[in-house]
Tab-separated table of C-alpha atoms in Angstrom:
chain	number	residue	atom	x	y	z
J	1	UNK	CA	-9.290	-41.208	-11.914
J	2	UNK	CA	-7.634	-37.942	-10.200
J	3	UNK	CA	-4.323	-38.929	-13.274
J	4	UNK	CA	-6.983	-38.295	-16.023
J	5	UNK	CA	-8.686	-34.996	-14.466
J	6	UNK	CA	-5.661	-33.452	-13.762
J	7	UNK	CA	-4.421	-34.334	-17.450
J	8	UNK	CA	-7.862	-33.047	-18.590
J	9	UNK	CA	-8.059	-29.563	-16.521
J	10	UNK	CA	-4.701	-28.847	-17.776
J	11	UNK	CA	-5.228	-29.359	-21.854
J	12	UNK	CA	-8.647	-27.326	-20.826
J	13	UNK	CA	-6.222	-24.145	-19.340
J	14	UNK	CA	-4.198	-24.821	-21.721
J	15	UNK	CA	-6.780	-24.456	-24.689
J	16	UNK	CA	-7.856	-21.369	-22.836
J	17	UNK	CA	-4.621	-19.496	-23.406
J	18	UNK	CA	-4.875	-19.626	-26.996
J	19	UNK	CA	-8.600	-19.457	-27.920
J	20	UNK	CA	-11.558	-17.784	-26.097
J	21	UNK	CA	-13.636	-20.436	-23.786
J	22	UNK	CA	-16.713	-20.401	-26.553
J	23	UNK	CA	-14.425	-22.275	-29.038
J	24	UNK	CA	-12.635	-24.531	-26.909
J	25	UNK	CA	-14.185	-27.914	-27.793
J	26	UNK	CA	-14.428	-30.758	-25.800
J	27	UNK	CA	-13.346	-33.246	-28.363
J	28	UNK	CA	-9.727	-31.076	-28.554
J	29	UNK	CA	-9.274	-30.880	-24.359
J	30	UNK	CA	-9.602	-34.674	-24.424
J	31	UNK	CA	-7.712	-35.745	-27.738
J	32	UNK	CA	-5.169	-33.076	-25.667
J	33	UNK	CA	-5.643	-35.061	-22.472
J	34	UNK	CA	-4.867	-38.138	-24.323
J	35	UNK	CA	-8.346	-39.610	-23.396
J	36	UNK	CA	-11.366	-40.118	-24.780
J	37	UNK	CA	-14.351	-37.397	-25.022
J	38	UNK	CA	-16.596	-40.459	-23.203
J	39	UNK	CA	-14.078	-40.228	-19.838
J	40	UNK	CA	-13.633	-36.575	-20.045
J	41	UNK	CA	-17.852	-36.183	-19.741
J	42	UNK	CA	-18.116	-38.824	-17.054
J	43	UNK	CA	-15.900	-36.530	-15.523
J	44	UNK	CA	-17.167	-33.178	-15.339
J	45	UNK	CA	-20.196	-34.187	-17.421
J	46	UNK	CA	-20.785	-31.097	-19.734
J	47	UNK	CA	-18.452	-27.986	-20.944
J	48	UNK	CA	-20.086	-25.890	-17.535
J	49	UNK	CA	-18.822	-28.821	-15.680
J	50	UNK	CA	-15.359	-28.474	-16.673
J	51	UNK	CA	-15.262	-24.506	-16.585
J	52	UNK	CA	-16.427	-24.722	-12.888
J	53	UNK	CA	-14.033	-27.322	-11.869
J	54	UNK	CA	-11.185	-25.528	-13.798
J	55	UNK	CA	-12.158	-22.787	-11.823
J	56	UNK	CA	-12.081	-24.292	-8.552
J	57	UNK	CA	-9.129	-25.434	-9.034
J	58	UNK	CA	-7.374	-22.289	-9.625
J	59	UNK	CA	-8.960	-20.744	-7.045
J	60	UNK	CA	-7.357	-23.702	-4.595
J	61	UNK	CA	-4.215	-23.312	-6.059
J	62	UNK	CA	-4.446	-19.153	-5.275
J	63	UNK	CA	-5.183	-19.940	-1.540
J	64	UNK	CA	-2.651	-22.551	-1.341
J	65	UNK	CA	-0.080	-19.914	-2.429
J	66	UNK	CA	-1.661	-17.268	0.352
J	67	UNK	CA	-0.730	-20.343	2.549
J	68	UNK	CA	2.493	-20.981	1.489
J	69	UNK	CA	3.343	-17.007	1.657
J	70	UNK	CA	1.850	-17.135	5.162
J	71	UNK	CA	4.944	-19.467	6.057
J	72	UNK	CA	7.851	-17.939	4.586
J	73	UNK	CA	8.649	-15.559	7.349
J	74	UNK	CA	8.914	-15.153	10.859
J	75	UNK	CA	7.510	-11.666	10.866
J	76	UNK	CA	4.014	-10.889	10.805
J	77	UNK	CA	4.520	-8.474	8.745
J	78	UNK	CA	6.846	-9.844	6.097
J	79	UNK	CA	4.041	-12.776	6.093
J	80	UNK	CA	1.437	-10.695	5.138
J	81	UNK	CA	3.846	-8.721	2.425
J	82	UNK	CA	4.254	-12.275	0.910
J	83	UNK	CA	0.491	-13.033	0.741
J	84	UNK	CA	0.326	-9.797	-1.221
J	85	UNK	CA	2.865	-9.907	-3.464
J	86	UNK	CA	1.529	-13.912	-4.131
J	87	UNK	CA	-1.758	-12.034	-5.084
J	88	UNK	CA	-0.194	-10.088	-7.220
J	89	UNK	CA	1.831	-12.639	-9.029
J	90	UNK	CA	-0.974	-14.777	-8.868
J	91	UNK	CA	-2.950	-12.335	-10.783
J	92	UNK	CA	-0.555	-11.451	-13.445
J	93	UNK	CA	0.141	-14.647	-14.218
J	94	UNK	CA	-3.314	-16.547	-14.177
J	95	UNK	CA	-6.387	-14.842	-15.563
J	96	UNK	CA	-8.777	-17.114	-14.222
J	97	UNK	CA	-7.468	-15.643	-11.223
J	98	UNK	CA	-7.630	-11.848	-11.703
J	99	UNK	CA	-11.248	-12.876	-12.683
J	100	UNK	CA	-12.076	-14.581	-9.709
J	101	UNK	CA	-10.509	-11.632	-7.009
J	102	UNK	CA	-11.809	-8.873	-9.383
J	103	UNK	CA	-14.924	-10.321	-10.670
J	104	UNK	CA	-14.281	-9.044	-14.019
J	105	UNK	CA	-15.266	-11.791	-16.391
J	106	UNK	CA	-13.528	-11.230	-20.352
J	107	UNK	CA	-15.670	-12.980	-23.177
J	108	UNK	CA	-11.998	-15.004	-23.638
J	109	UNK	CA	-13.079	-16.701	-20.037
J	110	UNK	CA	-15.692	-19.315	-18.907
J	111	UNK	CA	-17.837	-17.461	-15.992
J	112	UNK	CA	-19.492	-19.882	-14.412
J	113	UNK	CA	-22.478	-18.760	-11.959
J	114	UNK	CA	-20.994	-18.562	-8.789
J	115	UNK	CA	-23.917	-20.050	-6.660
J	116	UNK	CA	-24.046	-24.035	-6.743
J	117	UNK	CA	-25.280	-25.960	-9.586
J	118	UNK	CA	-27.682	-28.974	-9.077
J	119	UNK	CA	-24.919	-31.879	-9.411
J	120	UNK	CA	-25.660	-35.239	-10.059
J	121	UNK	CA	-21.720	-36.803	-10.358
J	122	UNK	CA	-20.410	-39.633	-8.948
J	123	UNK	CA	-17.006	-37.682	-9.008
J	124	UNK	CA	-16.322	-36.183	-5.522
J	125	UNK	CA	-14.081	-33.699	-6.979
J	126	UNK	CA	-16.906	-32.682	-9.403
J	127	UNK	CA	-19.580	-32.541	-6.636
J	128	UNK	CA	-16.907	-29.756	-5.096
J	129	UNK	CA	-17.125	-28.042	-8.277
J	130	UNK	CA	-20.457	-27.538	-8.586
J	131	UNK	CA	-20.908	-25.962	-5.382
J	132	UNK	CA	-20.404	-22.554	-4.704
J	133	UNK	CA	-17.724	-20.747	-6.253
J	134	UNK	CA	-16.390	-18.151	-3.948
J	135	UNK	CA	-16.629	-14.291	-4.836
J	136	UNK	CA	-13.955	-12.110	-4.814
J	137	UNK	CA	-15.847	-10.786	-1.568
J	138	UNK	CA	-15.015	-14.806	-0.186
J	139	UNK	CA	-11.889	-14.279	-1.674
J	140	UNK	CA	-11.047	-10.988	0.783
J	141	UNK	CA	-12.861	-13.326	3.781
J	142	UNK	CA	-10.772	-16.359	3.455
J	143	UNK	CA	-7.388	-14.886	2.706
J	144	UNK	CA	-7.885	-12.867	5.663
J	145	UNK	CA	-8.947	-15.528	8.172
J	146	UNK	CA	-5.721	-17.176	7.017
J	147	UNK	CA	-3.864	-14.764	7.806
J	148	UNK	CA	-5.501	-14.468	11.382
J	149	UNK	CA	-4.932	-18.474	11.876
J	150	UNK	CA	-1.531	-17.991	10.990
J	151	UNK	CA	-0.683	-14.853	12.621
J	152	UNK	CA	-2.564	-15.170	15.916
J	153	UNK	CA	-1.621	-18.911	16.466
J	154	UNK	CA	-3.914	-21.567	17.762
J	155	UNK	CA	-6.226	-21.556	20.667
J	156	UNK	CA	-6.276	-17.706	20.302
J	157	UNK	CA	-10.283	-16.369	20.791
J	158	UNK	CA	-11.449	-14.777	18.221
J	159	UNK	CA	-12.589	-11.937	20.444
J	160	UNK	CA	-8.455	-10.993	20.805
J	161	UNK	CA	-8.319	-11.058	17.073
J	162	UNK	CA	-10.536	-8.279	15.840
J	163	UNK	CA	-7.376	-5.400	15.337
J	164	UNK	CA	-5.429	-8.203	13.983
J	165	UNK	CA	-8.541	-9.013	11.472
J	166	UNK	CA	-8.481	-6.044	10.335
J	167	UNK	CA	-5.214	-5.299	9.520
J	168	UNK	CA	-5.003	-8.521	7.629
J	169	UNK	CA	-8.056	-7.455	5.385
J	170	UNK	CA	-6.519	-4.265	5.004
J	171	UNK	CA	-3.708	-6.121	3.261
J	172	UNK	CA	-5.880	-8.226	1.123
J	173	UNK	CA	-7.596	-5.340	-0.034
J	174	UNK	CA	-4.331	-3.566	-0.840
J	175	UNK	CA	-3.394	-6.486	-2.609
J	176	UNK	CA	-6.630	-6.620	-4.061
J	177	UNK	CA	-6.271	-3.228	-5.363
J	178	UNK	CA	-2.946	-3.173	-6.888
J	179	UNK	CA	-4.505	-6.329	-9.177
J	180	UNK	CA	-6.722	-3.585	-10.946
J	181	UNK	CA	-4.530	-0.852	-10.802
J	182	UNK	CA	-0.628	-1.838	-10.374
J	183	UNK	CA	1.512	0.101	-8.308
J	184	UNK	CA	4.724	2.194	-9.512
J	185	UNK	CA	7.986	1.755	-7.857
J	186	UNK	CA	8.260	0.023	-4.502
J	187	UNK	CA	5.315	-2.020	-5.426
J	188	UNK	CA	2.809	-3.538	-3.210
J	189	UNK	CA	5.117	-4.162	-0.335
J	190	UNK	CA	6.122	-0.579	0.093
J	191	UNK	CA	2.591	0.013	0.524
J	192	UNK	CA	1.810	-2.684	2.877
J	193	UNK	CA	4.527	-1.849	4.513
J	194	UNK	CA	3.529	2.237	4.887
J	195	UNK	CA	-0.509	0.821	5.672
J	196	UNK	CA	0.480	-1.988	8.539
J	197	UNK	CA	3.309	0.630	10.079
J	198	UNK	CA	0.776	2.068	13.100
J	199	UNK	CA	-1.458	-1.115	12.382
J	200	UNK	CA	-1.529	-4.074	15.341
J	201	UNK	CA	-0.277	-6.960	13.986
C-alpha cells in the first residue's frame, strides 16, 4: 500500500514541523493520513519504525536532488555548483536533512540509530528502513561517487578517476560546510567556483 505510506510519512513530517518528535502521536499521523492507527503499525510497526523510514526517505529525496543537479549542465563544473547549492537548499529547507549531513540531532527530531535494526516487516519499503541509515560521512561518499559517475562517464576505470574524486569531495565538503556555517555574498558557488579553478575536473 505505497498510496497509504506516502499519505502516512507525510502527516508524520508534517506533525514534525509543528511539535517536537516526542509528542507526535501515532493516533494523530494516522487520523492525519486518513487511515487507521491498525494500517499505519502494520506499516512501519512502531513510532522508531516510522522515524527511520521518514528518514530514509528524506535522505532519498536529498540524493535524488544531487542527481538531478548532476544533470542540469553541460559543464563539469556548473554540475558540481548545482549539487552544492541543492545541498544547501536542501538543508535550509528540510531539517531532517541538515541532521542527517551534519549529524547534529535537535530534541525537536527523531534520531534514529544509524546502524540496522532487527526487522521483522513484511513491508519491503520498511525492511529498507530498518537497515542502515547512512552518516553524514556516507553522505560525503555517495554524493561524491555521483558526481564521479556522472562526470567521468561510463566505462571509465576507476584508476583514471582518483583527481576527479577528489575534486568532487572537495565540493561536497564545501557544500557540507556552508550547511553549518553559511557563506556571505557570492555564496557557495563563488567558492566552488574559486576551490575547483586549478582542480581537474
Amino acid at each position: 500500500m505505497p498510496a497509504a505510506r506516502e499519505s502516512l510519512l507525510d502527516a508524520a513530517y508534517t506533525a514534525l514541523a509543528r511539535r517536537p518528535w516526542a509528542a507526535v502521536r501515532m493516533v494523530d499521523v494516522a487520523a492525519a493520513a486518513g487511515v487507521s492507527r491498525q494500517t499505519l503499525y502494520n506499516e512501519f510497526g512502531s513510532k522508531e519504525g516510522l522515524a527511520r523510514a521518514l528518514v530514509r526517505r528524506e535522505a532519498d529525496g536529498y540524493l535524488a536532488g544531487v542527481d538531478r543537479a548532476l544533470g542540469t549542465h553541460s559543464d563539469p563544473r556548473e554540475r558540481l555548483m548545482a549539487a552544492a547549492e541543492w545541498t544547501i537548499v536542501a538543508a535550509r529547507e528540510n531539517a531532517l536533512v541538515r541532521a542527517m549531513l551534519t549529524g547534529c540531532w535537535s530534541q525537536w527530531l527523531p534520531s534514529p540509530t544509524l546502524t540496522a535494526v532487527p526487522s521483522s516487516s513484511a513491508v519491503p519499503a520498511q525492511r529498507r528502513a530498518d537497515g542502515a541509515l547512512p552518516s553524514p560521512g556516507d553522505f560525503v561518499a555517495q554524493v561524491r561517487d555521483r558526481a564521479v559517475a556522472v562526470l567521468a562517464g561510463p566505462g571509465v576505470p576507476s584508476s583514471d578517476t582518483t583527481d576527479l574524486a577528489r575534486s568532487c569531495e572537495l565540493v561536497v565538503r564545501l557544500a557540507l560546510s556552508c550547511v553549518a556555517a553559511p557563506p556571505g555574498d557570492g555564496g557557495v558557488t563563488d567558492l566552488v567556483r574559486g576551490a575547483l579553478h586549478r582542480q581537474p575536473v
